[in-house]
């Protein structure tokens, strides 16, 4: 029900919607106006996704077809009011990896976005403190990208001060 | 003279001091670093740094077969590894659309609740130690040791259980499990009674925890809290009730909810939850049916030994499962269960191959830890220790 509403309100942004075999509602989005979509889902009384439970990136490099976006940012939203979940798969092309930060809607998005930045290099515009979280300062590259070699090792620099 | 000294003193320049706690510190319960800017003993601003225990779990999964990942999940929340095993196996089974046998379902419920009890025992026990109450720790760890003995009989390991398999569990319950666990539950109930008496109305404990690190209902939801910390703030949300799995809707148990959302509530909720877990285990032990513990599906389950040695089909099946592995269909899934700390979710993308394309683990500690920075602001260092204990941060799953 929620995905149909979303499709009606944002016909250009929602690329497709579907329900998985186990009944999860999924919407595939383009990243334009992403913040409007997230704000709508957060505030509209029919959706009311009060919680952002998870955010992660996926690199589809090995499955890439021409014309498709290489990356995806996946949001897992949950509404306590209606007890339903929604998954948003936002397509992010490799050429332009900026997308709006959701930290103003969900405070909890902060570290999840930092992790996605750390692992894939997404640039969350408007994030208050976008820096590495799991990897160390001075680490080069983004380890969960498919073109980051699994056996690559990097030297850990001398510990630095936290600002 | 005195007057002159006073004016002189008030002009003394003061400066905030930065105190570094961790990453290796007994109160942080793992490699967690807290940088606190202090004005006297009050924390003005705090920064948490994590990642000291990062083991590249998610990268490792991309080069492992689906079954090889189960031992990695032990090391996520090492206080309740059985729950991690269950969460991961259930996610892959959902992807494969496999229904596991009833007996395996009940076994998973029992071990999940035992793991939840162990998780809570550690959380409350060690938090009390941090506040100076050592005896509770021994009362709880005594019981935990007994549960570990049964875990050892169940799967041969105490900490790194590796108990579930995709399609069921490794082996059936050990002989005497039923009576043994009932005995353990009896001593657990006694320990819970003892500790409730020692802590519940303890003046020192109450002063140290009540009104400390309050999280309101809206804050908890906005921060992405789940599990006991969310319920302590007054949200009656538990995945076992809200989106039931494994017959949790058929068990008779309650969800304890806090009122204030402070450190006291977060710890007491866990004691109440253990009592509910005891109820669930008792009912599950009553209801558990007999039968196989592994699904009869050649896509995931190894064939019985007589088939491996007695027929070419069995041999080939065995060989292919071990060399090539399980191959879930193409697709993606987010599957979550109620773990000790909250919602433990796995987001899995499969390309139909013998190795996962991408696995993301949603550790329940992650949102809790990022709220920690704000919870300690304006509080004393001693409060910071009390709050940290009640959030139950397990760095293994935090850093993955």
CSV table of C-alpha atoms in Angstrom, one decimal, chain A residues 7-144:
chain,number,residue,atom,x,y,z
A,7,UNK,CA,4.6,5.7,-6.8
A,8,UNK,CA,1.7,8.1,-7.1
A,9,UNK,CA,3.3,11.0,-5.3
A,10,UNK,CA,6.8,10.6,-7.0
A,11,UNK,CA,6.1,9.0,-10.4
A,12,UNK,CA,9.3,10.3,-11.9
A,13,UNK,CA,11.6,9.3,-9.0
A,14,UNK,CA,10.3,5.8,-8.4
A,15,UNK,CA,11.7,3.5,-11.1
A,16,UNK,CA,9.9,0.4,-10.1
A,17,UNK,CA,8.3,-1.3,-7.1
A,18,UNK,CA,7.9,-4.9,-6.2
A,19,UNK,CA,7.2,-7.3,-3.3
A,20,UNK,CA,9.7,-10.0,-2.7
A,21,UNK,CA,8.8,-13.7,-2.2
A,22,UNK,CA,8.8,-13.3,1.6
A,23,UNK,CA,6.6,-10.2,1.3
A,24,UNK,CA,9.0,-7.3,1.7
A,25,UNK,CA,8.0,-4.1,0.0
A,26,UNK,CA,10.7,-2.6,-2.1
A,27,UNK,CA,11.0,0.6,-4.1
A,28,UNK,CA,13.8,1.3,-6.6
A,29,UNK,CA,14.5,5.0,-6.9
A,30,UNK,CA,16.7,7.4,-8.8
A,31,UNK,CA,18.6,9.7,-6.6
A,32,UNK,CA,17.1,13.0,-7.7
A,33,UNK,CA,14.8,14.5,-5.1
A,34,UNK,CA,15.8,11.6,-2.8
A,35,UNK,CA,15.5,13.9,0.2
A,36,UNK,CA,11.9,14.8,-0.7
A,37,UNK,CA,11.0,11.1,-0.9
A,38,UNK,CA,12.7,10.4,2.5
A,39,UNK,CA,11.0,13.3,4.1
A,40,UNK,CA,7.6,12.2,2.7
A,41,UNK,CA,8.1,8.7,4.0
A,42,UNK,CA,9.2,10.0,7.4
A,43,UNK,CA,6.3,12.5,7.8
A,44,UNK,CA,3.3,11.5,5.8
A,45,UNK,CA,0.7,9.9,8.1
A,46,UNK,CA,0.1,6.9,5.8
A,47,UNK,CA,3.8,6.0,5.7
A,48,UNK,CA,5.2,7.4,9.0
A,49,UNK,CA,8.5,5.6,8.8
A,50,UNK,CA,9.8,6.9,12.2
A,51,UNK,CA,12.9,4.7,12.2
A,52,UNK,CA,15.7,4.2,9.8
A,53,UNK,CA,16.9,0.8,10.8
A,54,UNK,CA,19.7,0.3,8.4
A,55,UNK,CA,21.5,1.9,5.5
A,56,UNK,CA,24.2,0.2,3.4
A,57,UNK,CA,25.8,0.4,0.0
A,58,UNK,CA,26.1,-2.3,-2.7
A,59,UNK,CA,28.5,-2.3,-5.6
A,60,UNK,CA,27.0,-4.0,-8.7
A,61,UNK,CA,30.2,-3.7,-10.7
A,62,UNK,CA,30.3,-7.5,-11.6
A,63,UNK,CA,26.7,-7.5,-12.8
A,64,UNK,CA,26.9,-4.1,-14.5
A,65,UNK,CA,24.9,-3.8,-17.7
A,66,UNK,CA,25.5,-0.7,-20.0
A,67,UNK,CA,23.5,2.3,-19.0
A,68,UNK,CA,22.9,1.1,-15.5
A,69,UNK,CA,24.1,2.7,-12.3
A,70,UNK,CA,27.0,0.9,-10.6
A,71,UNK,CA,26.1,1.6,-7.0
A,72,UNK,CA,23.1,1.3,-4.8
A,73,UNK,CA,22.3,2.7,-1.4
A,74,UNK,CA,19.8,0.6,0.5
A,75,UNK,CA,17.5,2.1,3.2
A,76,UNK,CA,15.6,-0.1,5.5
A,77,UNK,CA,12.7,1.9,6.9
A,78,UNK,CA,10.3,0.9,9.6
A,79,UNK,CA,7.1,2.3,10.9
A,80,UNK,CA,6.2,1.6,14.5
A,81,UNK,CA,2.8,3.0,14.0
A,82,UNK,CA,1.8,0.7,11.2
A,83,UNK,CA,4.2,-2.1,11.8
A,84,UNK,CA,5.5,-2.2,8.3
A,85,UNK,CA,8.8,-2.2,6.6
A,86,UNK,CA,10.0,-0.6,3.4
A,87,UNK,CA,13.2,-1.0,1.5
A,88,UNK,CA,14.5,1.7,-0.7
A,89,UNK,CA,17.1,0.9,-3.3
A,90,UNK,CA,18.6,4.1,-4.6
A,91,UNK,CA,20.6,3.9,-7.8
A,92,UNK,CA,23.9,5.8,-7.6
A,93,UNK,CA,26.0,6.2,-10.8
A,94,UNK,CA,29.7,5.9,-10.4
A,95,UNK,CA,30.2,9.3,-12.1
A,96,UNK,CA,28.3,11.2,-9.5
A,97,UNK,CA,28.3,9.7,-6.0
A,98,UNK,CA,26.7,12.5,-4.1
A,99,UNK,CA,23.3,12.0,-2.5
A,100,UNK,CA,21.5,14.0,0.3
A,101,UNK,CA,22.2,13.0,3.8
A,102,UNK,CA,19.2,11.8,5.9
A,103,UNK,CA,20.7,12.9,9.2
A,104,UNK,CA,18.2,15.8,9.5
A,105,UNK,CA,15.3,13.3,9.4
A,106,UNK,CA,16.8,10.5,11.4
A,107,UNK,CA,19.7,11.3,13.7
A,108,UNK,CA,20.6,7.6,13.6
A,109,UNK,CA,21.6,7.9,9.9
A,110,UNK,CA,24.8,9.6,10.9
A,111,UNK,CA,27.0,6.6,11.5
A,112,UNK,CA,25.4,4.4,8.9
A,113,UNK,CA,26.2,7.1,6.3
A,114,UNK,CA,29.7,7.4,7.6
A,115,UNK,CA,30.1,3.6,7.2
A,116,UNK,CA,28.7,3.7,3.6
A,117,UNK,CA,31.1,6.6,2.8
A,118,UNK,CA,33.9,4.6,4.4
A,119,UNK,CA,33.2,1.4,2.5
A,120,UNK,CA,32.1,2.7,-0.9
A,121,UNK,CA,32.9,6.4,-1.1
A,122,UNK,CA,29.3,7.9,-1.3
A,123,UNK,CA,29.3,11.6,-0.6
A,124,UNK,CA,26.4,12.4,1.6
A,125,UNK,CA,25.7,16.1,1.1
A,126,UNK,CA,24.8,17.9,4.3
A,127,UNK,CA,26.3,15.3,6.6
A,128,UNK,CA,27.7,17.0,9.7
A,129,UNK,CA,30.8,14.9,10.0
A,130,UNK,CA,31.5,12.7,7.0
A,131,UNK,CA,34.7,10.9,7.8
A,132,UNK,CA,35.9,7.3,8.0
A,133,UNK,CA,34.4,5.2,10.8
A,134,UNK,CA,35.5,1.5,10.7
A,135,UNK,CA,38.7,2.0,8.6
A,136,UNK,CA,41.6,4.1,10.0
A,137,UNK,CA,42.4,7.7,8.9
A,138,UNK,CA,44.8,7.6,6.0
A,139,UNK,CA,43.3,4.4,4.5
A,140,UNK,CA,43.3,4.6,0.8
A,141,UNK,CA,40.3,3.5,-1.3
A,142,UNK,CA,37.0,2.0,-0.3
A,143,UNK,CA,37.3,-1.6,0.8
A,144,UNK,CA,33.9,-3.0,-0.1
